[in-house]
């Protein structure tokens, strides 16, 4: 097993901020970043000249600009000595926590702002090329819902897929969105398991309420060395305690089992690094592009047996007062997915909870959280990048 | 989101992918073959995913396989507007590779995992035949 460079808790998260999520905001990722940065300055009582490290994720709305991070930091008046752009999709955000930790530990910078902003419902400039132009787009496969249609179809053939378990997750996350004032207003309405079951099929057997809804939005975090955070009087500190990441799981196999993912590697590994068992996890904040992904990760990390993810969701209290609270702010499925900034939603909610700021959805006495990331859907496979991050307070 | 109707995308071959499309024009499914590991691979690229060597050969394949997974699309992708629900298959070819294609000449609801299929061709332009799959009535490979 790899060494755990986070075990000493020598770096920490001291602040978080996020914008409201909105459909067709008419704003750019730069404007959204500025809103988040201002909120962070206010929280940490600092300004642009204090930020000497920045990490970003490439926004769909700015993907055609190969100098996104340069332009963004220029826009914000920042002069970073460490600047990182991560293009691992939904793995980028937990990934940037780990990368920022390494930059801080190695003295590249003292104060890192971790930005994630995207406005896909206002502008879209991504173009995947590679195999898409010749070997995928002409087939009419409908993007991620098409790919997850395959994954669910195969999962249902290999295992006992209980749609009521996915419905229970849809309902629990929607309750979280109702309690989350930053969630998309269109989604802040309670639903029932029957609403899920009766939602229209998009790409069989995938239903509308299995899916995320795209929106515009941004979020940010501030990290620094723990010694500095103490000196500066930051009393609310959340520590990244273990991190594991893998990209292109099973890459050379030409006929892989698409019900398996890199979380079979990083899930058990990150818990071992943290010296935890699944039962020790106080809250689970999994990246949720589709409901089935959450069920699969529960299995692959070890919360339940392979093939029992949907039964686990059906039989477990996953609300904020439950035995395993999941995506208490609604996750992306019920709050909205600001495209490539989306993964930071799950992460920010975990940090908010561990700082005790979650209000009426607060998980009592939560000491740790497990956050995951999913990035990229490769040709004919399950997700391409997998990450798992343990946070403690 | 409503989209303006766009035509179904037509591939533009590159020098690297040209052999695939030359084969398709003759209704032959050509795949890249790695002679050192005796394995096929898809989608086309410049190197073996097994060894990293650029020693791949193009070989004609049987075009036969079985459905590994399928999905019926009710919300059409760009270029497929107005086409009723259509079914796509993740097809395990007998040569040991997996390929995504439309399954045609069948009711979408009748496509199931394990179903035997063979390659079929749709003419997208003067130069491009596009691969799809249809039920293979012959029992075995």
Coordinates of C-alpha atoms in Angstrom, one line a residue:
Chain A
X1 CA 0.0 0.0 0.0
X2 CA 1.1 3.5 -0.7
X3 CA 2.2 5.8 2.1
X4 CA -0.3 8.2 3.7
X5 CA 1.1 11.7 3.3
X6 CA -1.9 13.1 5.2
X7 CA -1.7 11.1 8.4
X8 CA 0.0 13.8 10.4
X9 CA -2.9 16.3 9.9
X10 CA -0.3 19.0 9.1
X11 CA -2.6 20.7 6.5
X12 CA -6.2 21.6 6.9
X13 CA -9.2 23.3 5.3
X14 CA -10.2 26.5 7.1
X15 CA -13.0 27.9 5.0
X16 CA -15.6 27.0 2.3
X17 CA -18.0 29.0 0.2
X18 CA -20.4 28.4 -2.6
X19 CA -22.8 30.3 -4.9
X20 CA -26.4 29.5 -5.3
X21 CA -26.9 27.0 -8.1
X22 CA -29.0 28.3 -11.0
X23 CA -30.2 27.3 -14.5
X24 CA -29.0 29.6 -17.3
X25 CA -27.6 32.2 -15.0
X26 CA -26.2 34.2 -17.9
X27 CA -22.9 34.4 -15.9
X28 CA -19.4 33.1 -16.7
X29 CA -17.2 30.9 -14.7
X30 CA -15.0 33.9 -14.1
X31 CA -17.9 35.9 -12.5
X32 CA -18.9 32.9 -10.4
X33 CA -15.3 32.4 -9.3
X34 CA -15.2 36.1 -8.2
X35 CA -18.4 35.6 -6.1
X36 CA -16.8 32.6 -4.3
X37 CA -13.4 34.3 -3.9
X38 CA -15.1 37.3 -2.3
X39 CA -17.0 35.1 0.1
X40 CA -13.8 33.3 1.1
X41 CA -11.9 36.6 1.7
X42 CA -14.6 37.7 4.0
X43 CA -14.5 34.4 6.0
X44 CA -10.7 34.3 6.3
X45 CA -10.2 38.0 6.6
X46 CA -7.7 38.1 3.8
X47 CA -7.5 39.5 0.3
X48 CA -6.1 38.6 -3.1
X49 CA -2.5 39.4 -2.2
X50 CA -2.6 36.8 0.6
X51 CA -3.5 33.9 -1.8
X52 CA -0.3 32.4 -3.2
X53 CA -1.7 29.0 -4.3
X54 CA -4.6 28.3 -6.5
X55 CA -6.1 25.1 -7.8
X56 CA -8.9 25.0 -10.5
X57 CA -10.8 22.5 -12.6
X58 CA -11.5 23.1 -16.3
X59 CA -15.0 24.3 -16.8
X60 CA -17.1 23.0 -19.7
X61 CA -18.1 26.6 -20.4
X62 CA -14.4 27.6 -20.8
X63 CA -12.9 24.3 -22.0
X64 CA -11.9 25.8 -25.4
X65 CA -9.5 28.2 -23.6
X66 CA -6.2 26.3 -22.9
X67 CA -5.2 29.1 -20.5
X68 CA -8.2 28.9 -18.3
X69 CA -6.4 28.9 -14.9
X70 CA -4.1 31.8 -16.1
X71 CA -7.1 33.9 -17.2
X72 CA -9.1 33.1 -14.1
X73 CA -6.4 34.0 -11.6
X74 CA -5.6 37.2 -13.7
X75 CA -9.3 38.0 -13.6
X76 CA -9.3 37.7 -9.8
X77 CA -6.1 39.7 -9.3
X78 CA -4.2 36.7 -8.0
X79 CA -0.4 36.1 -8.3
X80 CA 0.0 32.4 -7.5
X81 CA 3.3 30.8 -6.8
X82 CA 1.6 27.4 -7.2
X83 CA -1.2 27.0 -9.8
X84 CA -2.8 23.8 -10.6
X85 CA -5.5 22.9 -13.2
X86 CA -6.9 19.4 -12.8
X87 CA -8.8 17.8 -15.7
X88 CA -10.0 14.6 -13.9
X89 CA -13.7 15.6 -14.1
X90 CA -15.4 14.9 -10.8
X91 CA -12.2 13.5 -9.3
X92 CA -10.5 16.9 -9.6
X93 CA -11.9 18.4 -6.4
X94 CA -10.9 15.7 -3.9
X95 CA -7.8 15.4 -6.1
X96 CA -7.0 19.1 -5.7
X97 CA -7.2 18.8 -1.9
X98 CA -4.5 16.1 -2.0
X99 CA -2.4 18.2 -4.5
X100 CA -2.8 21.3 -2.5
X101 CA -1.7 19.4 0.6
X102 CA 1.4 18.3 -1.2
X103 CA 2.1 21.9 -2.4
X104 CA 1.7 23.2 1.2
X105 CA 3.8 20.5 2.7
X106 CA 6.6 21.2 0.3
X107 CA 6.6 24.9 0.7
X108 CA 5.4 26.0 -2.7
X109 CA 2.8 28.3 -1.0
X110 CA 1.1 29.2 2.3
X111 CA -2.5 29.8 1.5
X112 CA -4.4 27.9 -1.2
X113 CA -7.7 28.7 -2.8
X114 CA -9.4 25.7 -4.3
X115 CA -11.8 27.0 -7.0
X116 CA -14.4 25.1 -9.0
X117 CA -16.7 27.1 -11.3
X118 CA -18.7 26.2 -14.4
X119 CA -21.6 27.6 -16.3
X120 CA -22.6 24.8 -18.7
X121 CA -26.2 25.9 -19.0
X122 CA -25.0 29.4 -20.2
X123 CA -22.1 28.3 -22.4
X124 CA -20.7 25.0 -23.6
X125 CA -17.4 24.8 -25.3
X126 CA -16.2 21.3 -24.6
X127 CA -15.4 19.0 -27.5
X128 CA -14.0 15.5 -26.7
X129 CA -12.7 14.5 -30.1
X130 CA -10.6 11.3 -29.7
X131 CA -12.8 8.4 -30.6
X132 CA -16.0 10.4 -30.4
X133 CA -16.0 11.9 -33.9
X134 CA -15.7 8.6 -35.8
X135 CA -16.6 5.8 -33.4
X136 CA -19.2 7.2 -30.9
X137 CA -21.1 10.2 -32.0
X138 CA -22.4 8.7 -35.2
X139 CA -24.0 5.9 -33.1
X140 CA -26.4 8.3 -31.4
X141 CA -25.5 7.1 -27.9
X142 CA -26.9 9.8 -25.6
X143 CA -23.8 10.9 -23.6
X144 CA -23.5 9.9 -19.9
X145 CA -27.2 8.8 -19.7
X146 CA -26.5 6.4 -22.6
X147 CA -23.4 5.0 -21.0
X148 CA -25.2 4.6 -17.6
X149 CA -28.1 2.9 -19.4
X150 CA -25.6 0.2 -20.4
X151 CA -24.1 0.1 -16.9
X152 CA -27.5 -0.3 -15.2
X153 CA -28.7 -2.8 -17.8
X154 CA -25.6 -5.0 -17.1
X155 CA -25.8 -4.5 -13.3
X156 CA -29.5 -5.5 -13.3
X157 CA -28.5 -8.7 -15.2
X158 CA -25.8 -9.6 -12.8
X159 CA -27.4 -8.6 -9.6
X160 CA -30.7 -8.0 -7.9
X161 CA -31.3 -4.3 -8.7
X162 CA -34.0 -3.0 -6.3
X163 CA -35.3 0.2 -7.9
X164 CA -37.0 1.1 -4.6
X165 CA -33.6 1.4 -3.1
X166 CA -32.6 3.9 -5.7
X167 CA -35.9 5.6 -5.1
X168 CA -35.1 5.8 -1.3
X169 CA -31.8 7.5 -2.2
X170 CA -33.6 9.9 -4.6
X171 CA -36.0 10.8 -1.8
X172 CA -33.3 11.3 0.9
X173 CA -31.2 13.5 -1.3
X174 CA -34.2 15.6 -2.3
X175 CA -35.0 16.2 1.3
X176 CA -31.4 17.4 1.6
X177 CA -32.0 19.9 -1.3
X178 CA -35.2 21.2 0.3
X179 CA -33.0 22.1 3.3
X180 CA -30.2 23.5 1.2
X181 CA -30.9 27.1 0.2
X182 CA -28.1 26.9 -2.4
X183 CA -29.8 24.1 -4.3
X184 CA -31.5 24.8 -7.7
X185 CA -34.9 26.2 -6.9
X186 CA -36.5 23.8 -9.5
X187 CA -35.3 20.9 -7.3
X188 CA -36.3 22.1 -3.9
X189 CA -39.5 20.1 -3.8
X190 CA -40.1 16.8 -2.0
X191 CA -40.6 13.7 -4.0
X192 CA -41.7 10.1 -3.2
X193 CA -40.3 6.7 -4.2
X194 CA -43.2 6.5 -6.6
X195 CA -42.3 9.8 -8.2
X196 CA -38.9 8.2 -8.9
X197 CA -40.4 4.9 -10.2
X198 CA -42.8 6.8 -12.4
X199 CA -40.3 9.3 -13.9
X200 CA -39.9 8.8 -17.6
X201 CA -37.2 6.5 -19.0
X202 CA -34.4 8.4 -20.7
X203 CA -32.0 5.6 -21.7
X204 CA -33.4 2.3 -20.5
X205 CA -33.4 1.3 -17.8
X206 CA -32.2 4.7 -16.6
X207 CA -35.0 7.2 -15.6
X208 CA -35.1 11.0 -15.5
X209 CA -34.8 11.0 -11.7
X210 CA -31.7 8.8 -11.8
X211 CA -29.8 11.7 -13.4
X212 CA -28.3 15.0 -12.4
X213 CA -29.6 18.2 -13.9
X214 CA -27.0 20.6 -15.3
X215 CA -26.8 24.1 -13.8
X216 CA -24.4 27.0 -13.3
X217 CA -22.5 27.5 -10.0
X218 CA -19.2 27.6 -8.2
X219 CA -17.6 26.7 -4.9
X220 CA -14.3 27.2 -3.1
X221 CA -12.2 26.1 -0.2
X222 CA -9.1 27.6 1.6
X223 CA -6.3 25.3 2.8
X224 CA -3.1 26.0 4.8
X225 CA -0.7 24.3 7.1
X226 CA -2.3 23.4 10.4
X227 CA 0.4 25.3 12.3
X228 CA -0.4 28.5 10.5
X229 CA -4.1 28.0 10.8
X230 CA -3.7 27.7 14.6
X231 CA -1.5 30.8 14.7
X232 CA -4.1 32.8 12.7
X233 CA -6.9 31.7 15.0
X234 CA -8.9 29.4 12.7
X235 CA -10.7 27.3 15.1
X236 CA -12.9 25.4 12.6
X237 CA -10.4 23.1 10.9
X238 CA -11.1 20.1 8.8
X239 CA -8.2 17.7 8.0
X240 CA -7.8 15.7 4.9
X241 CA -6.6 12.5 6.5
X242 CA -6.3 9.9 3.7
X243 CA -6.6 10.1 -0.1
X244 CA -6.5 7.5 -2.9
X245 CA -7.0 7.9 -6.6
X246 CA -6.8 5.8 -9.7
X247 CA -7.4 6.6 -13.4
X248 CA -8.3 4.1 -16.2
X249 CA -9.1 1.1 -13.9
X250 CA -8.7 -2.1 -15.9
X251 CA -7.6 -0.1 -19.0
X252 CA -6.0 -2.9 -21.0
X253 CA -8.9 -5.3 -20.7
X254 CA -11.0 -5.2 -23.9
X255 CA -14.0 -6.8 -22.3
X256 CA -14.0 -5.6 -18.6
X257 CA -16.8 -6.2 -16.2
X258 CA -18.5 -2.7 -16.3
X259 CA -20.1 -3.2 -13.0
X260 CA -16.7 -2.8 -11.4
X261 CA -14.8 0.5 -11.1
X262 CA -11.6 2.0 -9.6
X263 CA -13.5 2.3 -6.3
X264 CA -12.8 -1.4 -5.7
X265 CA -9.2 -0.2 -5.4
X266 CA -9.4 3.3 -3.8
X267 CA -12.3 2.6 -1.4
X268 CA -10.7 -0.2 0.7
X269 CA -7.3 1.5 0.3
X270 CA -8.3 4.9 1.7
X271 CA -10.0 3.2 4.7
X272 CA -7.0 1.2 5.4
X273 CA -4.8 4.3 5.3
X274 CA -7.2 6.0 7.7
X275 CA -7.2 2.9 9.9
X276 CA -11.0 2.8 9.6
X277 CA -13.7 0.2 8.8
X278 CA -16.8 1.1 6.8
X279 CA -18.7 1.1 10.1
X280 CA -16.5 3.9 11.4
X281 CA -17.6 6.3 8.6
X282 CA -19.9 9.0 10.2
X283 CA -21.1 10.4 6.8
X284 CA -20.8 9.4 3.2
X285 CA -20.6 12.2 0.5
X286 CA -20.3 10.3 -2.7
X287 CA -20.0 11.9 -6.1
X288 CA -23.5 11.3 -7.6
X289 CA -24.0 11.8 -11.3
X290 CA -26.4 8.9 -11.4
X291 CA -28.1 7.1 -8.4
X292 CA -26.7 3.7 -9.4
X293 CA -23.1 5.1 -9.0
X294 CA -23.8 5.6 -5.3
X295 CA -25.1 2.0 -4.9
X296 CA -22.0 0.7 -6.7
X297 CA -19.6 2.7 -4.5
X298 CA -21.3 1.5 -1.3
X299 CA -20.5 -2.0 -2.5
X300 CA -17.1 -1.4 -3.8
X301 CA -15.9 0.5 -0.7
X302 CA -17.3 -2.2 1.5
X303 CA -20.4 -0.9 3.2
X304 CA -22.3 -3.9 1.9
X305 CA -21.7 -7.0 -0.3
X306 CA -21.3 -6.8 -4.1
X307 CA -24.8 -6.6 -5.6
X308 CA -26.4 -5.5 -2.4
X309 CA -26.1 -1.7 -2.9
X310 CA -29.7 -1.0 -3.7
X311 CA -30.9 -3.2 -0.9
X312 CA -28.6 -1.3 1.5
X313 CA -30.1 2.0 0.4
X314 CA -33.6 0.6 0.9
X315 CA -32.9 -0.7 4.4
X316 CA -30.6 2.0 5.8
X317 CA -31.6 5.3 7.3
X318 CA -29.4 7.6 5.1
X319 CA -30.9 10.9 6.3
X320 CA -28.9 13.3 8.5
X321 CA -30.2 11.6 11.7
X322 CA -29.6 8.1 10.2
X323 CA -26.9 5.5 10.7
X324 CA -25.1 6.5 7.5
X325 CA -26.1 10.0 6.3
X326 CA -25.5 10.3 2.5
X327 CA -25.2 13.6 0.6
X328 CA -27.0 15.6 3.2
X329 CA -27.2 18.8 1.0
X330 CA -29.0 17.0 -1.8
X331 CA -25.9 15.9 -3.6
X332 CA -25.6 16.9 -7.2
X333 CA -28.7 14.9 -8.2
X334 CA -30.9 17.1 -6.1
X335 CA -29.0 20.3 -5.8
X336 CA -27.9 20.5 -9.5
X337 CA -24.7 19.7 -11.3
X338 CA -22.6 22.7 -12.3
X339 CA -20.8 20.4 -14.7
X340 CA -17.1 20.1 -14.0
X341 CA -17.5 22.1 -10.8
X342 CA -20.0 19.6 -9.5
X343 CA -17.7 17.3 -7.6
X344 CA -16.9 20.1 -5.2
X345 CA -20.5 20.2 -4.0
X346 CA -20.2 16.8 -2.2
X347 CA -16.9 17.9 -0.8
X348 CA -18.1 21.3 0.5
X349 CA -21.1 19.7 2.1
X350 CA -18.8 17.3 4.0
X351 CA -16.7 20.3 5.2
X352 CA -19.7 22.3 6.2
X353 CA -21.0 19.4 8.2
X354 CA -17.6 18.8 9.9
X355 CA -17.5 22.5 10.8
X356 CA -21.0 22.2 12.3
X357 CA -22.5 24.7 10.0
X358 CA -25.2 22.6 8.4
X359 CA -28.2 24.0 10.3
X360 CA -31.3 21.8 10.3
X361 CA -29.6 19.1 8.3
X362 CA -26.6 18.9 10.6
X363 CA -25.3 15.5 11.4
X364 CA -24.8 15.4 15.2
X365 CA -21.3 14.5 16.5
X366 CA -19.9 13.8 13.1
X367 CA -16.1 13.4 13.4
X368 CA -15.3 12.2 9.9
X369 CA -16.6 12.0 6.4
X370 CA -15.8 9.9 3.4
X371 CA -16.0 11.8 0.1
X372 CA -15.6 10.3 -3.4
X373 CA -15.1 11.5 -6.9
X374 CA -15.9 10.1 -10.3
X375 CA -14.4 11.4 -13.5
X376 CA -14.9 10.7 -17.2
X377 CA -16.9 8.0 -18.9
X378 CA -14.5 6.2 -21.2
X379 CA -15.7 4.3 -24.4
X380 CA -17.9 1.4 -23.4
X381 CA -16.7 1.3 -19.8
X382 CA -17.6 2.4 -16.4
X383 CA -16.2 5.7 -15.0
X384 CA -12.5 6.4 -15.7
X385 CA -11.2 8.1 -12.6
X386 CA -12.0 7.2 -9.1
X387 CA -11.1 8.9 -5.8
X388 CA -11.8 8.6 -2.1
X389 CA -10.9 11.2 0.6
X390 CA -11.3 10.8 4.3
X391 CA -11.9 14.1 6.2
X392 CA -11.8 14.5 10.0
X393 CA -12.4 17.5 12.2
Chain B
X1 CA -33.4 21.4 -24.3
X2 CA -34.7 21.7 -27.9
X3 CA -32.1 21.4 -30.5
X4 CA -32.2 22.4 -34.1
X5 CA -32.3 19.3 -36.2
X6 CA -28.7 18.4 -37.3
X7 CA -27.7 15.7 -39.6
X8 CA -26.3 12.4 -38.2
X9 CA -22.6 12.9 -37.8
X10 CA -20.5 11.4 -40.6
X11 CA -17.0 10.3 -39.7
X12 CA -14.0 12.0 -41.4
X13 CA -11.3 9.3 -41.6
X14 CA -7.7 10.2 -40.6
X15 CA -4.7 8.5 -42.1
X16 CA -4.6 6.3 -39.0
X17 CA -8.3 5.2 -39.2
X18 CA -8.5 5.0 -43.0
X19 CA -8.1 1.2 -43.1
X20 CA -11.1 0.8 -40.9
X21 CA -13.2 2.9 -43.3
X22 CA -11.8 1.3 -46.4
X23 CA -12.9 -2.1 -44.9
X24 CA -16.3 -0.7 -44.0
X25 CA -16.8 0.5 -47.6
X26 CA -16.4 -3.2 -48.6
X27 CA -18.7 -4.2 -45.7
X28 CA -15.8 -5.7 -43.7
X29 CA -15.3 -5.0 -40.0
X30 CA -11.6 -4.4 -39.7
X31 CA -10.0 -4.3 -36.2
X32 CA -6.5 -3.6 -35.0
X33 CA -4.5 -6.7 -34.0
X34 CA -1.5 -6.9 -31.8
X35 CA 0.7 -9.8 -33.1
X36 CA 2.9 -10.0 -30.0
X37 CA 0.0 -10.6 -27.6
X38 CA -2.4 -12.0 -30.2
X39 CA -5.1 -9.7 -29.1
X40 CA -7.5 -7.4 -30.9
X41 CA -8.4 -3.9 -29.6
X42 CA -11.0 -1.2 -30.3
X43 CA -11.2 1.9 -30.8
X44 CA -8.4 2.5 -33.3
X45 CA -5.2 4.1 -32.0
X46 CA -1.5 4.3 -32.8
X47 CA -0.3 1.8 -30.2
X48 CA -1.0 -1.5 -28.5
X49 CA -2.7 -1.0 -25.1
X50 CA -1.0 -4.2 -24.0
X51 CA 2.6 -3.5 -24.9
X52 CA 2.7 0.2 -26.0
X53 CA 4.4 -0.9 -29.3
X54 CA 3.2 0.6 -32.5
X55 CA 3.2 -2.7 -34.3
X56 CA -0.5 -3.1 -34.8
X57 CA -1.9 -4.8 -37.9
X58 CA -5.4 -4.5 -39.4
X59 CA -7.4 -7.7 -39.7
X60 CA -10.8 -8.5 -41.0
X61 CA -13.0 -10.0 -38.3
X62 CA -16.1 -12.2 -38.3
X63 CA -18.3 -9.3 -37.3
X64 CA -20.1 -11.7 -35.0
X65 CA -20.7 -11.4 -31.3
X66 CA -23.2 -11.2 -28.5
X67 CA -25.0 -8.4 -26.7
X68 CA -23.1 -7.5 -23.4
X69 CA -25.6 -4.7 -22.5
X70 CA -28.1 -2.6 -24.3
X71 CA -30.0 0.6 -23.8
X72 CA -33.1 2.1 -25.6
X73 CA -32.6 5.8 -26.2
X74 CA -35.8 7.8 -25.7
X75 CA -34.1 11.2 -25.8
X76 CA -32.3 11.3 -29.1
X77 CA -28.7 12.5 -29.4
X78 CA -27.6 15.2 -31.9
X79 CA -28.4 14.1 -35.4
X80 CA -31.0 11.6 -34.3
X81 CA -33.9 14.0 -33.7
X82 CA -37.2 12.6 -34.9
X83 CA -35.9 9.1 -34.9
X84 CA -38.2 7.1 -32.6
X85 CA -36.7 5.2 -29.6
X86 CA -33.6 3.4 -30.9
X87 CA -31.5 0.7 -29.3
X88 CA -27.8 0.6 -28.8
X89 CA -25.8 -2.4 -27.9
X90 CA -22.5 -2.9 -26.1
X91 CA -21.4 -5.8 -28.3
X92 CA -18.8 -8.4 -27.3
X93 CA -17.2 -9.5 -30.6
X94 CA -16.0 -13.1 -30.8
X95 CA -12.5 -11.7 -31.3
X96 CA -12.5 -10.5 -27.7
X97 CA -13.3 -6.8 -28.1
X98 CA -16.2 -4.7 -27.1
X99 CA -17.8 -2.2 -29.5
X100 CA -20.8 0.2 -29.3
X101 CA -23.3 0.1 -32.1
X102 CA -26.9 0.5 -33.1
X103 CA -28.8 -2.7 -33.1
X104 CA -31.1 -2.6 -36.2
X105 CA -33.7 -4.8 -38.0
X106 CA -35.2 -5.7 -34.6
X107 CA -37.8 -4.3 -32.2
X108 CA -35.8 -2.4 -29.5
X109 CA -37.6 -4.2 -26.7
X110 CA -36.4 -7.6 -28.1
X111 CA -32.7 -6.9 -27.7
X112 CA -31.4 -8.7 -24.6
X113 CA -28.1 -9.6 -23.0
X114 CA -26.6 -12.7 -24.6
X115 CA -28.4 -12.3 -27.9
X116 CA -26.2 -13.3 -30.9
X117 CA -25.6 -10.5 -33.4
X118 CA -23.7 -9.9 -36.6
X119 CA -22.4 -6.7 -38.2
X120 CA -24.7 -4.8 -40.5
X121 CA -23.9 -1.6 -42.5
X122 CA -25.7 1.7 -42.8
X123 CA -24.6 4.0 -45.7
X124 CA -24.0 7.5 -44.4
X125 CA -22.3 8.9 -47.5
X126 CA -20.7 7.9 -50.7
X127 CA -17.6 6.9 -48.9
X128 CA -18.8 5.9 -45.4
X129 CA -20.6 2.7 -44.4
X130 CA -21.2 2.8 -40.7
X131 CA -21.2 -0.3 -38.6
X132 CA -24.3 -1.5 -36.8
X133 CA -25.5 -4.9 -35.6
X134 CA -28.5 -7.1 -36.3
X135 CA -29.7 -10.4 -34.9
X136 CA -27.7 -13.4 -36.1
X137 CA -30.1 -16.2 -36.8
X138 CA -27.2 -18.7 -37.2
X139 CA -27.0 -20.5 -33.8
X140 CA -23.3 -20.4 -33.0
X141 CA -20.1 -18.7 -33.9

